[in-house]
CSV table of C-alpha atoms and ligand atoms in Angstrom, one decimal:
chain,number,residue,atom,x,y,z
A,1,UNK,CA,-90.4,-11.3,-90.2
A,2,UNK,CA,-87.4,-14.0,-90.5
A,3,UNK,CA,-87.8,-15.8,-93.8
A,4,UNK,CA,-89.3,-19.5,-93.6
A,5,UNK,CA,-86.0,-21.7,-93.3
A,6,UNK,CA,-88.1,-25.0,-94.8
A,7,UNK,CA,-89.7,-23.0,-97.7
A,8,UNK,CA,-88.9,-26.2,-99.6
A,9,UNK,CA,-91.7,-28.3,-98.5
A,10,UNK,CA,-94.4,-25.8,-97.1
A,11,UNK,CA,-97.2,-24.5,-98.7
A,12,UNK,CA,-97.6,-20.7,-98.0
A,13,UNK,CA,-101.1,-20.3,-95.3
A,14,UNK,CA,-103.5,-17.4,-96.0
A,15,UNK,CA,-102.2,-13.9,-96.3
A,16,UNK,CA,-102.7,-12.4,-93.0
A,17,UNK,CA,-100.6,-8.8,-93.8
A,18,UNK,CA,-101.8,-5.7,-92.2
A,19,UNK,CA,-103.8,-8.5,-89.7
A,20,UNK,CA,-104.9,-6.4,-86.4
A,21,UNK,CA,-103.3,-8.3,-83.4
A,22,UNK,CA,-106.2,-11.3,-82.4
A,23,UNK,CA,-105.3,-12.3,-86.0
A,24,UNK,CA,-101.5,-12.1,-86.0
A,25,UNK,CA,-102.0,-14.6,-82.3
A,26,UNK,CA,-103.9,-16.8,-83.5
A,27,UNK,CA,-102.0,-17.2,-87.3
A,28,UNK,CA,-98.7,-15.6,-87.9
A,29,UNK,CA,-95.8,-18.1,-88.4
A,30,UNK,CA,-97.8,-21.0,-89.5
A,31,UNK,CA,-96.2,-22.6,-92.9
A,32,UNK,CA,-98.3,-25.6,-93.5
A,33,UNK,CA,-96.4,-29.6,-94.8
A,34,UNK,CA,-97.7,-31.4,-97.9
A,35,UNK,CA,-100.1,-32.9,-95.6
A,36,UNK,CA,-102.4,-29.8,-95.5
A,37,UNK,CA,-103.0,-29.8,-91.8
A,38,UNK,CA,-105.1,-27.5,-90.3
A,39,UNK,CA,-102.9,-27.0,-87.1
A,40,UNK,CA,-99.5,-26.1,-86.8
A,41,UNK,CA,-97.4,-29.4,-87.1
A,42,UNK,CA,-95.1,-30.8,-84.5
A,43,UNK,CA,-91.1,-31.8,-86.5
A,44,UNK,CA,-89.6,-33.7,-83.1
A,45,UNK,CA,-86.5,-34.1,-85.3
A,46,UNK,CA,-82.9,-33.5,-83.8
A,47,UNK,CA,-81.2,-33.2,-87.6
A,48,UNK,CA,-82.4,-32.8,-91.3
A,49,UNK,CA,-81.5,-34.6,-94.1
A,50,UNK,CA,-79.6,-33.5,-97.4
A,51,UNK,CA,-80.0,-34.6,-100.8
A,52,UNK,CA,-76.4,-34.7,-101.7
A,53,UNK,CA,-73.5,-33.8,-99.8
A,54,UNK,CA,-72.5,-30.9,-102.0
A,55,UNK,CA,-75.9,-29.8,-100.2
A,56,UNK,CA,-75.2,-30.8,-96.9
A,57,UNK,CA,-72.3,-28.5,-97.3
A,58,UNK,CA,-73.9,-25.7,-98.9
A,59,UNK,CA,-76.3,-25.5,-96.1
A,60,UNK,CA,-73.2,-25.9,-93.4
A,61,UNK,CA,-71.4,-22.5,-95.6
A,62,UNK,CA,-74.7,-20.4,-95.1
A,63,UNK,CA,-75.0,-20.4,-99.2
A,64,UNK,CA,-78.3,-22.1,-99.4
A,65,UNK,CA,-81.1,-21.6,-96.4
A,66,UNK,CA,-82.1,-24.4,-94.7
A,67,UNK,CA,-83.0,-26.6,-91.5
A,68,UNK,CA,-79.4,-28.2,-90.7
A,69,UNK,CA,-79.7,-29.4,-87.0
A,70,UNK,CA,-82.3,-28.6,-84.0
A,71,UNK,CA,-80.2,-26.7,-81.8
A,72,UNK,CA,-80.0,-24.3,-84.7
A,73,UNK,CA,-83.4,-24.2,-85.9
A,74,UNK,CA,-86.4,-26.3,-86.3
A,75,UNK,CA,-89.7,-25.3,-87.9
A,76,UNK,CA,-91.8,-25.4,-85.3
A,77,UNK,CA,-89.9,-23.7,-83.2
A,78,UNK,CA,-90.1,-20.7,-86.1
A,79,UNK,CA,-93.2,-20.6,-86.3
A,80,UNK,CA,-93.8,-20.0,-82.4
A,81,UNK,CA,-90.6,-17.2,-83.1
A,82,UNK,CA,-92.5,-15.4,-86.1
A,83,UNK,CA,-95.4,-15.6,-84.4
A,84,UNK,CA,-94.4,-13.9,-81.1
A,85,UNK,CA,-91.9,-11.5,-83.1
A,86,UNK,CA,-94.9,-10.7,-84.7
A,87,UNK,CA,-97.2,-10.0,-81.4
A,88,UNK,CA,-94.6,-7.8,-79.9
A,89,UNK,CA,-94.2,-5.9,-83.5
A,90,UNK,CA,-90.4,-6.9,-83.0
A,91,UNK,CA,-88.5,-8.1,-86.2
A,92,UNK,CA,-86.9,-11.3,-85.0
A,93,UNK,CA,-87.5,-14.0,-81.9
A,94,UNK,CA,-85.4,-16.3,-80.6
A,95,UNK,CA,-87.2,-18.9,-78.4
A,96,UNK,CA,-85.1,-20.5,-75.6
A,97,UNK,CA,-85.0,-23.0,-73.0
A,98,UNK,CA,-86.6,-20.9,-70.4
A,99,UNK,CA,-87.4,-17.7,-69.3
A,100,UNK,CA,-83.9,-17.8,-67.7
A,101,UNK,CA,-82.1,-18.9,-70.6
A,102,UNK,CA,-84.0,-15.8,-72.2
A,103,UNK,CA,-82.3,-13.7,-70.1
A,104,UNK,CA,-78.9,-16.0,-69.7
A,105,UNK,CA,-78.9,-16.0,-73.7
A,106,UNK,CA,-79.3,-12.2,-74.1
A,107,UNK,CA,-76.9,-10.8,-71.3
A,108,UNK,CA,-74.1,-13.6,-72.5
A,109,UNK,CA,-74.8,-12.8,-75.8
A,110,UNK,CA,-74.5,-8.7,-75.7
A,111,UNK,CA,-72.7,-8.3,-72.8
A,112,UNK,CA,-68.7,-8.5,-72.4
A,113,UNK,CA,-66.1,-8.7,-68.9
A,114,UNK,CA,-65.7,-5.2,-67.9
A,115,UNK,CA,-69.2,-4.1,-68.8
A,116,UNK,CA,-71.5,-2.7,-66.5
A,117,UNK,CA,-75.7,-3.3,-65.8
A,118,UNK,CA,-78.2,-1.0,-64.4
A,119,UNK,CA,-81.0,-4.1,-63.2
A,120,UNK,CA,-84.6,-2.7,-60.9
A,121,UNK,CA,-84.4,-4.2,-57.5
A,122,UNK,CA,-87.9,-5.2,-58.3
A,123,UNK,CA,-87.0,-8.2,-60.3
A,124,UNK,CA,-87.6,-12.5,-60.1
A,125,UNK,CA,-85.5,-13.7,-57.6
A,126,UNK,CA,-83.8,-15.7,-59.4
A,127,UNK,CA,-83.0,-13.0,-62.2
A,128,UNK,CA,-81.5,-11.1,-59.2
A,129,UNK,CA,-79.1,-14.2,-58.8
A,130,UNK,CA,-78.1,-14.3,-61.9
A,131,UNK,CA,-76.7,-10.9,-62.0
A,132,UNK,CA,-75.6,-10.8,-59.3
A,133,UNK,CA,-73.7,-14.1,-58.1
A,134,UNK,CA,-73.1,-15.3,-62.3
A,135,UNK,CA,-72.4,-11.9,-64.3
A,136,UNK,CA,-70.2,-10.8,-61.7
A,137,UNK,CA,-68.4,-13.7,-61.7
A,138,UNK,CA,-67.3,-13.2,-65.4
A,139,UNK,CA,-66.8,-9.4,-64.8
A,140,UNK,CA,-69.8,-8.0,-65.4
A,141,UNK,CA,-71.4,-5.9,-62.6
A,142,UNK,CA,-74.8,-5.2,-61.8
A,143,UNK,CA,-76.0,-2.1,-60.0
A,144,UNK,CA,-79.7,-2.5,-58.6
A,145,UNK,CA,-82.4,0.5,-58.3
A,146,UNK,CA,-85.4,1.5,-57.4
A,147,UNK,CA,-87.9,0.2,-60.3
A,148,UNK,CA,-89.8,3.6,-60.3
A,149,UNK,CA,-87.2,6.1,-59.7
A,150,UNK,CA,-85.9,7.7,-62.8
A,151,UNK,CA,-82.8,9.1,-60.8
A,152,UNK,CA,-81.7,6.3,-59.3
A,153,UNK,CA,-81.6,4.9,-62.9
A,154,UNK,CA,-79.8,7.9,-64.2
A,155,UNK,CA,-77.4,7.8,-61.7
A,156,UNK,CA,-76.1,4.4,-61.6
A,157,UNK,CA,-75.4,4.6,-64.9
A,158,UNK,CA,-71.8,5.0,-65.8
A,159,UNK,CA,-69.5,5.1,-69.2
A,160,UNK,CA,-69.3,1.4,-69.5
A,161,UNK,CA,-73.6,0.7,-68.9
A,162,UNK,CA,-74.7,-1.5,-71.6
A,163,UNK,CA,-77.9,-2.8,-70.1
A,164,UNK,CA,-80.9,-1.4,-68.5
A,165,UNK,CA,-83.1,-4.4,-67.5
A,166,UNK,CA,-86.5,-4.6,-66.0
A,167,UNK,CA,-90.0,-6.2,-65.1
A,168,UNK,CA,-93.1,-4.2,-65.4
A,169,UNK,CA,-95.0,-4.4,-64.2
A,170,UNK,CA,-92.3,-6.0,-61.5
A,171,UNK,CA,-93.1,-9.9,-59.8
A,172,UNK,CA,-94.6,-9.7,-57.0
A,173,UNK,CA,-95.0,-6.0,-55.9
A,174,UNK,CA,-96.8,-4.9,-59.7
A,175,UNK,CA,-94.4,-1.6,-59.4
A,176,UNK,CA,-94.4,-0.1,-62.8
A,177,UNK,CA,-91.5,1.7,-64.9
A,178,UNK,CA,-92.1,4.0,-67.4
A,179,UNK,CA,-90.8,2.3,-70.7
A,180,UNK,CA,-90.8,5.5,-73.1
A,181,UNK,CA,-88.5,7.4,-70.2
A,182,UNK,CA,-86.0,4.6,-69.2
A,183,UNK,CA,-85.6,3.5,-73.3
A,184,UNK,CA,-84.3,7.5,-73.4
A,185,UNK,CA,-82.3,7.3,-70.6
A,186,UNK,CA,-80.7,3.6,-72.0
A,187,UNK,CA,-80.4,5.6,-75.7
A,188,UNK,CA,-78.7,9.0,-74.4
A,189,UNK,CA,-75.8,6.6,-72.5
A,190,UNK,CA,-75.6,3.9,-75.6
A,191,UNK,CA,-77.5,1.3,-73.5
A,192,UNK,CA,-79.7,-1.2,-74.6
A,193,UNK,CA,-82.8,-1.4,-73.0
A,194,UNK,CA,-83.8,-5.2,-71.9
A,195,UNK,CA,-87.9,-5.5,-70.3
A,196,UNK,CA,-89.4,-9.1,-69.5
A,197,UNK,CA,-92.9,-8.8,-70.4
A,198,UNK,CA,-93.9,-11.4,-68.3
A,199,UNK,CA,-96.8,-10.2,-66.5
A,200,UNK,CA,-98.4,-8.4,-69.3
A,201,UNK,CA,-97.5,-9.9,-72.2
A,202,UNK,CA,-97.8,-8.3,-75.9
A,203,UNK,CA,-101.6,-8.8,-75.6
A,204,UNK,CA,-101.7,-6.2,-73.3
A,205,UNK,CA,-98.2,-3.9,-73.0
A,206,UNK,CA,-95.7,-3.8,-76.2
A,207,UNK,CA,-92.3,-3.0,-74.6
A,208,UNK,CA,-90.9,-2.2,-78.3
A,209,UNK,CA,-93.3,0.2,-79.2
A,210,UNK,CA,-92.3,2.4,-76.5
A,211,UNK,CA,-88.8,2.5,-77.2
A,212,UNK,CA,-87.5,-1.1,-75.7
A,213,UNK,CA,-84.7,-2.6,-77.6
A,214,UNK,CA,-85.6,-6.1,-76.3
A,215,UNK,CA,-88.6,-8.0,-75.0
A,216,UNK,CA,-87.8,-11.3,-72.4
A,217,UNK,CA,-90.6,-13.5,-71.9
A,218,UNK,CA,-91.0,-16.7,-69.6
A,219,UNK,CA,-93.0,-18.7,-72.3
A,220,UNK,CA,-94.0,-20.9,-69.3
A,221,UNK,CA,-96.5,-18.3,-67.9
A,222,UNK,CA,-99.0,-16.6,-69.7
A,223,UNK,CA,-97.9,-17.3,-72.8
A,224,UNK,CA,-98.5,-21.3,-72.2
A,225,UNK,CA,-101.4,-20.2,-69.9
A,226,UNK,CA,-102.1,-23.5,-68.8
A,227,UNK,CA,-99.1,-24.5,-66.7
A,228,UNK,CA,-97.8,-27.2,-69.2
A,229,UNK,CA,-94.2,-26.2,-70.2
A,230,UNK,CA,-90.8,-24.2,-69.6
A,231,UNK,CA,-90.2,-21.9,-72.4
A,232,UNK,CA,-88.8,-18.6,-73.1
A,233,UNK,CA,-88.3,-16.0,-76.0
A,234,UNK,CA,-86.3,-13.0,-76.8
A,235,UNK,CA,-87.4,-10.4,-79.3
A,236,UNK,CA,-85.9,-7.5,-80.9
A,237,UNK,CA,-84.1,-6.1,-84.1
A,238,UNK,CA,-82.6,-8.3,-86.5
A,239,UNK,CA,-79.0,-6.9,-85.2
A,240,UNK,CA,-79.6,-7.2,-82.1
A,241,UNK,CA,-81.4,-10.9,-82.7
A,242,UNK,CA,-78.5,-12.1,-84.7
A,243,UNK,CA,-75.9,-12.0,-81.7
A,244,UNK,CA,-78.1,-13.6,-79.3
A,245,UNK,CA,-78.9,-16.5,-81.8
A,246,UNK,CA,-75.1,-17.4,-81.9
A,247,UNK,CA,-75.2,-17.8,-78.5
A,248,UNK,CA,-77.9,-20.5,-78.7
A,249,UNK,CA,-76.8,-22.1,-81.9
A,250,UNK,CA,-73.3,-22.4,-79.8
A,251,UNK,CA,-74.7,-22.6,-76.2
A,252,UNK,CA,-77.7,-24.9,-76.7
A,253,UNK,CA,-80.6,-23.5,-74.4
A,254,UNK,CA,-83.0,-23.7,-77.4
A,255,UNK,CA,-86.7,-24.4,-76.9
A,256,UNK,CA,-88.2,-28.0,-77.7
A,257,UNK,CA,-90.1,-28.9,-81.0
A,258,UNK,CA,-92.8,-30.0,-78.5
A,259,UNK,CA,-92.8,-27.0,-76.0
A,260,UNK,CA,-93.3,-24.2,-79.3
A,261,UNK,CA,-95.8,-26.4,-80.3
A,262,UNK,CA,-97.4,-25.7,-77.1
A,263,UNK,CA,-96.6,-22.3,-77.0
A,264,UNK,CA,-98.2,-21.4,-80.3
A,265,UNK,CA,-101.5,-23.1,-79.2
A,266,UNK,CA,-101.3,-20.6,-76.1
A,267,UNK,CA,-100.6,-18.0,-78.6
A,268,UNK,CA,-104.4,-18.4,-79.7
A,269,UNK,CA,-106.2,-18.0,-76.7
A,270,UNK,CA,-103.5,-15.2,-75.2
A,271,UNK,CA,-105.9,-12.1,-76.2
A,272,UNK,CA,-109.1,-13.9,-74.3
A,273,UNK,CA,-107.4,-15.2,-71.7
A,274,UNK,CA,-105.3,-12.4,-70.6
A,275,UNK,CA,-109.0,-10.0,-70.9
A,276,UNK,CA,-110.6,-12.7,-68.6
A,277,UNK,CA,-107.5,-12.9,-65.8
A,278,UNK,CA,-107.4,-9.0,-65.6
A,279,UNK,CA,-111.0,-8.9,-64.9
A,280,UNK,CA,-111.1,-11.5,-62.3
A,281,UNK,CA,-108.1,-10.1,-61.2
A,282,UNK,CA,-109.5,-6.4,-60.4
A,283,UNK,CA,-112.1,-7.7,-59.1
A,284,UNK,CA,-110.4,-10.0,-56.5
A,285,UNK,CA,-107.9,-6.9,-55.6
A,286,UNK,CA,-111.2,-4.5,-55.1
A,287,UNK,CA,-112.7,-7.1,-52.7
A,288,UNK,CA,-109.5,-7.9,-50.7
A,289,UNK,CA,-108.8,-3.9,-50.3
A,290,UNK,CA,-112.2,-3.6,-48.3
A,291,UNK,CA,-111.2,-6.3,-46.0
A,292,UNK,CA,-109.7,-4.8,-42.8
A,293,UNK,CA,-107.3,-7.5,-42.1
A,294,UNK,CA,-105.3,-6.8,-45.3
A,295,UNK,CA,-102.8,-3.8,-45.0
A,296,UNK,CA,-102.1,-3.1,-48.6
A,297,UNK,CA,-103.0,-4.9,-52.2
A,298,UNK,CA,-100.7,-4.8,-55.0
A,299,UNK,CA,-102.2,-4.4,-58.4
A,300,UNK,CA,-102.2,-2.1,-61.3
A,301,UNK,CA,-105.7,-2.4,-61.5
A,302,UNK,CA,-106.8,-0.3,-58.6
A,303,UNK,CA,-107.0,3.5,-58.8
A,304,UNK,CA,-105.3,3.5,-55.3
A,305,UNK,CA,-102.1,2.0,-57.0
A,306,UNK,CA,-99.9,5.0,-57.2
A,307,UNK,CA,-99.2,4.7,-61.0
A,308,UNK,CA,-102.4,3.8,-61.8
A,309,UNK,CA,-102.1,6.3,-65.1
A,310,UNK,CA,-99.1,5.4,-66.2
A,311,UNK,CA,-100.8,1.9,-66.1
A,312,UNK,CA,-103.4,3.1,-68.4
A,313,UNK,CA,-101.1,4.9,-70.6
A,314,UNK,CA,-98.9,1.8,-70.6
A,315,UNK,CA,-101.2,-1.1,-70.6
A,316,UNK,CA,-104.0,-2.0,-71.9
A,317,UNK,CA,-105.1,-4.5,-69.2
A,318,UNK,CA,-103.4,-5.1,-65.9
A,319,UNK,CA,-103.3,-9.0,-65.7
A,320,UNK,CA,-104.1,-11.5,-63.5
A,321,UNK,CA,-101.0,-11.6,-60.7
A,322,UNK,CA,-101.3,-9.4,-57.5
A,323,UNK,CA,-99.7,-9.4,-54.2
A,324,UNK,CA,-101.2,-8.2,-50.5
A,325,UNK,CA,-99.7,-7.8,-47.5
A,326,UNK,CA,-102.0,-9.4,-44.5
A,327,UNK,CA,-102.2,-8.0,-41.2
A,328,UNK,CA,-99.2,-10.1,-39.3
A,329,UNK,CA,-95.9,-12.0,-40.2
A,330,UNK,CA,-94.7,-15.2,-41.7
A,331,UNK,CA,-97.0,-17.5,-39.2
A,332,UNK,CA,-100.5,-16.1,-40.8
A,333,UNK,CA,-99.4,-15.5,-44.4
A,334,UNK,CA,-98.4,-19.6,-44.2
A,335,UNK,CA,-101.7,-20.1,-41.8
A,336,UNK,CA,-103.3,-18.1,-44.7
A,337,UNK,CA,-102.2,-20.8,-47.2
A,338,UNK,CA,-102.8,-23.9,-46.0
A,339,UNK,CA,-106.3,-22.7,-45.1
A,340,UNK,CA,-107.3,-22.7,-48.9
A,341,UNK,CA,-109.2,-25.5,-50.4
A,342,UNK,CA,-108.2,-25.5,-54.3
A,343,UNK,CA,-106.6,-22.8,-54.8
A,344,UNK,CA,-102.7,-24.2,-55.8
A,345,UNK,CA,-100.0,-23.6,-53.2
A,346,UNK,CA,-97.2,-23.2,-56.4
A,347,UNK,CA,-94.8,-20.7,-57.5
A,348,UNK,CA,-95.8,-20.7,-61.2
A,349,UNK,CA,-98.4,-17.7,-62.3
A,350,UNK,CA,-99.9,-17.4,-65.5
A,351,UNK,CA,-102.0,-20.4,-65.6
A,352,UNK,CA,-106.0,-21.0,-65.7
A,353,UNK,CA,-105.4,-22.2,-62.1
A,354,UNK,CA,-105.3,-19.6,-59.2
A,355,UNK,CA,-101.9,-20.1,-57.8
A,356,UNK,CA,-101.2,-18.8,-54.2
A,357,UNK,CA,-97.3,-18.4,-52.6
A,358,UNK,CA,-95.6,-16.7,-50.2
A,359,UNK,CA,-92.5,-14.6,-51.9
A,360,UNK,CA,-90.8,-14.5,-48.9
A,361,UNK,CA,-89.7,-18.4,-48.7
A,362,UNK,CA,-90.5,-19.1,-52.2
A,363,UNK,CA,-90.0,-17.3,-55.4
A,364,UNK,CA,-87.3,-14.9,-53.8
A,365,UNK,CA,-86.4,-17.0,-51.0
A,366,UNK,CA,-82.4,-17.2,-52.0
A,367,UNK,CA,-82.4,-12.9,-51.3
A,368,UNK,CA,-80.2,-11.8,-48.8
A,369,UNK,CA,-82.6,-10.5,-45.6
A,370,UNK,CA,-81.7,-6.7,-46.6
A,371,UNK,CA,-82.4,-7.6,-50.3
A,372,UNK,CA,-85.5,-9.1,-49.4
A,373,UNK,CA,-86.3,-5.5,-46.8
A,374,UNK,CA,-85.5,-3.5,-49.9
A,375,UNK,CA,-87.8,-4.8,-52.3
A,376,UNK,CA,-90.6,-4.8,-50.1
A,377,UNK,CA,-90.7,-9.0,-49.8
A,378,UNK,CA,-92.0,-9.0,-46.3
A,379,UNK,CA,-92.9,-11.8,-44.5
A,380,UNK,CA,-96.6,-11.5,-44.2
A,381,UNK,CA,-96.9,-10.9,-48.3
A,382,UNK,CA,-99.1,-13.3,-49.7
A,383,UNK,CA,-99.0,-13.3,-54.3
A,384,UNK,CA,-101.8,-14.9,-55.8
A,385,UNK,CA,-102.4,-15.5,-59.8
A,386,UNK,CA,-105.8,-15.1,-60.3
A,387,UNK,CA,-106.8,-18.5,-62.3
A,388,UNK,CA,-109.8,-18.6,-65.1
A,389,UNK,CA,-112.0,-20.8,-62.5
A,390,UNK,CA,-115.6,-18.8,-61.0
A,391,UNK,CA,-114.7,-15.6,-59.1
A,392,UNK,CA,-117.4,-16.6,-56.5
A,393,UNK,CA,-115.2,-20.0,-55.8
A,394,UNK,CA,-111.8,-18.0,-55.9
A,395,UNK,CA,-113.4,-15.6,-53.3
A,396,UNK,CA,-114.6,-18.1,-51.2
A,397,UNK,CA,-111.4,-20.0,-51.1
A,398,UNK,CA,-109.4,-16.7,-50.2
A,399,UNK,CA,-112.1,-16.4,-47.2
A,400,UNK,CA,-111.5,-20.1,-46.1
A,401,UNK,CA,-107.4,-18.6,-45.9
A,402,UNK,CA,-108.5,-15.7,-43.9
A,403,UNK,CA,-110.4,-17.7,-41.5
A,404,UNK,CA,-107.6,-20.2,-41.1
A,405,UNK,CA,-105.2,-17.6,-40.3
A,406,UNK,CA,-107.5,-15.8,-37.3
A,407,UNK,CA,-108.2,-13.2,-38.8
A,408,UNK,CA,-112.4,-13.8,-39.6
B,1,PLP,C1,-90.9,-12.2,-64.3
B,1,PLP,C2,-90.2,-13.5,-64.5
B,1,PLP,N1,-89.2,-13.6,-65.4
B,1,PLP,C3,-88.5,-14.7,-65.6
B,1,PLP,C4,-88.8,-15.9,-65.0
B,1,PLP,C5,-88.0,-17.1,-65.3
B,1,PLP,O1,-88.7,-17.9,-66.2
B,1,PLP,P1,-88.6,-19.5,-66.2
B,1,PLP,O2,-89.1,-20.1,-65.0
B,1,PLP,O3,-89.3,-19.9,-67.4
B,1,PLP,O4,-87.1,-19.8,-66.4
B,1,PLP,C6,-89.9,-15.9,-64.1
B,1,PLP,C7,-90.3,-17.2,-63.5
B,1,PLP,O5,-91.1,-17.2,-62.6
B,1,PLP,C8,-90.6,-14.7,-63.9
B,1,PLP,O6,-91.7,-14.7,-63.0
């Protein structure tokens, strides 16, 4: 764990070593003021204070430890890092701006012009941008494979891959890699091996622990799990960790005193909330698979999924997002949609609100029409984040979208 940066003024909170994990969520990180407060306290601060300036420079030289400035570090902000470092058994977090700047902060910070990146097709739209319209544009190239295919992995690596990078399980399609194999593959060609944890989170898959260098999170999913803020964290070795906070410190897409404050009360409920979405979750897919207007469902969950086992092996849950292709094209999945009552037409997932949207014209809207065709975003896929509200209701709702869309 990094080393409290405002050891000065904080009193040291109960000893929580060798803490199982519901422990480590609910109280790793947390250094507690003068004041004694209970919860973690908020420092909306944009600089710190010195008591001389032969301090202020020793803290500007790196000689003596200490908060300087906000864009560097700020104590709330390290005690959402330690935390999360801690949940995904990582040694050091760096929290960011968003989940993009996550994944802006790390590739910028480890990767160079003339490198090379092996990304799954199976990724956020807008991740799928980024490589490919702003790496490229400062030399680095991405390559784009099938998510679940070891050999298409293997072979687009060449001798200047630095970067394997991956969802899994993958947004919207719940396509799953296996970690262990493609951290092998990454170490054999002195790659790094980059997964966003998004829909799992460490509650229920620990990327690191199968051999992942780094762990990408949007913040403003589960991890909030309330649909409040835009966050996101990057967790790996100290090494590794060091780079991609000189980036930031430089850069500037660090995370808000306010948003980590957030964040870390997320942190608490992650473990319950994520047990409560998975079960709602299964039991929404079981129900839409028996419905004969629905081609396919997408989730983990179900033993039809074809890596169910590696699921299980991987995962200890499967969380709340699935996908399902309806019978018919863009007309009924948007019919579909507008029939629903409370259920939230919005592209965010992870929150205690069921959240429907179409992929197609939404999240990966900006994909080219092949793109699109090649990571199975067709037009009549509906993705739904199963919310914490009554199943019964969500159910019902769902059946108010069939109806609306002809086809009950
Ligand atoms: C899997 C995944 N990764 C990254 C992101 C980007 O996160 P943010 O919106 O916090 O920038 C998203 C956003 O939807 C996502 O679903």
């Amino acid at each position: 764990m990094a080393k409290s940066i405002y050891k000065n003024s904080a009193i040291p909170v109960a000893n929580i070593d060798g803490a199982e994990f519901d422990t480590i969520a609910v109280r790793a990180g947390h250094q507690r003021t003068h004041e004694l407060e209970h919860s973690e306290a908020i420092f909306p601060t944009s600089s710190f204070v010195f008591n001389s300036a032969s301090e202020a420079a020793a803290r500007f030289s790196g000689e003596v430890e200490g908060n300087i400035y906000s864009r560097f570090t700020n104590p709330t902000v390290q005690a959402f890092e330690e935390r999360i470092a801690a949940m995904e058994g990582g040694e050091r977090a760096v929290a960011t701006a968003s989940g993009m700047a996550a994944i802006m902060s790390t590739c910028v910070a480890l990767l160079k012009q003339g490198d090379h990146v092996v990304c799954s097709r199976s990724v956020f739209g807008t991740t799928n941008v980024f490589f490919q319209k702003y790496m490229a544009k400062f030399g680095v190239e991405t390559t784009f494979v099938e998510l679940t295919d070891i050999e298409s992995w293997r072979s687009a690596i060449n001798s200047n891959t630095k970067l394997l990078f991956l969802e899994t399980p993958s947004n919207p399609l719940c396509e799953i890699a296996d970690i262990a194999q493609l951290a092998e593959l990454a170490h054999q060609n002195d790659a790094l091996l980059a997964v966003d944890n998004c829909f799992c989170t460490p509650a229920l898959q620990r990327p690191l622990s199968f051999g992942a260098d780094i762990v990408i999170h949007s913040a403003t999913k589960y991890l909030d799990g309330q649909g409040r803020c835009i966050g996101g964290v990057v967790v790996g070795n100290d090494e590794i960790m060091a780079e991609v906070y000189g980036f930031l410190r430089s850069a500037g897409p660090t995370m808000s005193p306010f948003n980590a404050w957030v964040f870390l009360k997320g942190l608490e409920t992650l473990s319950l909330r994520m047990r409560a979405h998975s079960e709602s979750a299964l039991a929404v897919a079981q129900w839409l698979e028996n419905k004969d207007s629905v081609e396919t469902v997408f989730y983990t969950g179900l033993e039809s999924h074809s890596q169910y086992a590696l699921a299980k092996k991987q995962q200890s849950g499967f969380s709340g997002v699935l996908s399902f292709r309806i019978k018919g094209g863009r007309e009924e999945a948007w019919k579909f949609i507008d029939g629903v009552q409370f259920l939230s037409i919005t592209a965010n997932l992870g929150d205690t609100k069921t959240t429907i949207t179409h992929p197609a014209t939404t999240t990966h809207g900006r994909l080219s029409d092949e793109d699109k065709a090649r990571s199975g975003i067709t037009e009549n896929l509906i993705r739904i984040s199963v919310g914490l509200e009554s199943l019964e209701d969500i159910k019902k709702d769902l059946q108010l979208g069939f109806i609306s869309a002809g086809l009950e």
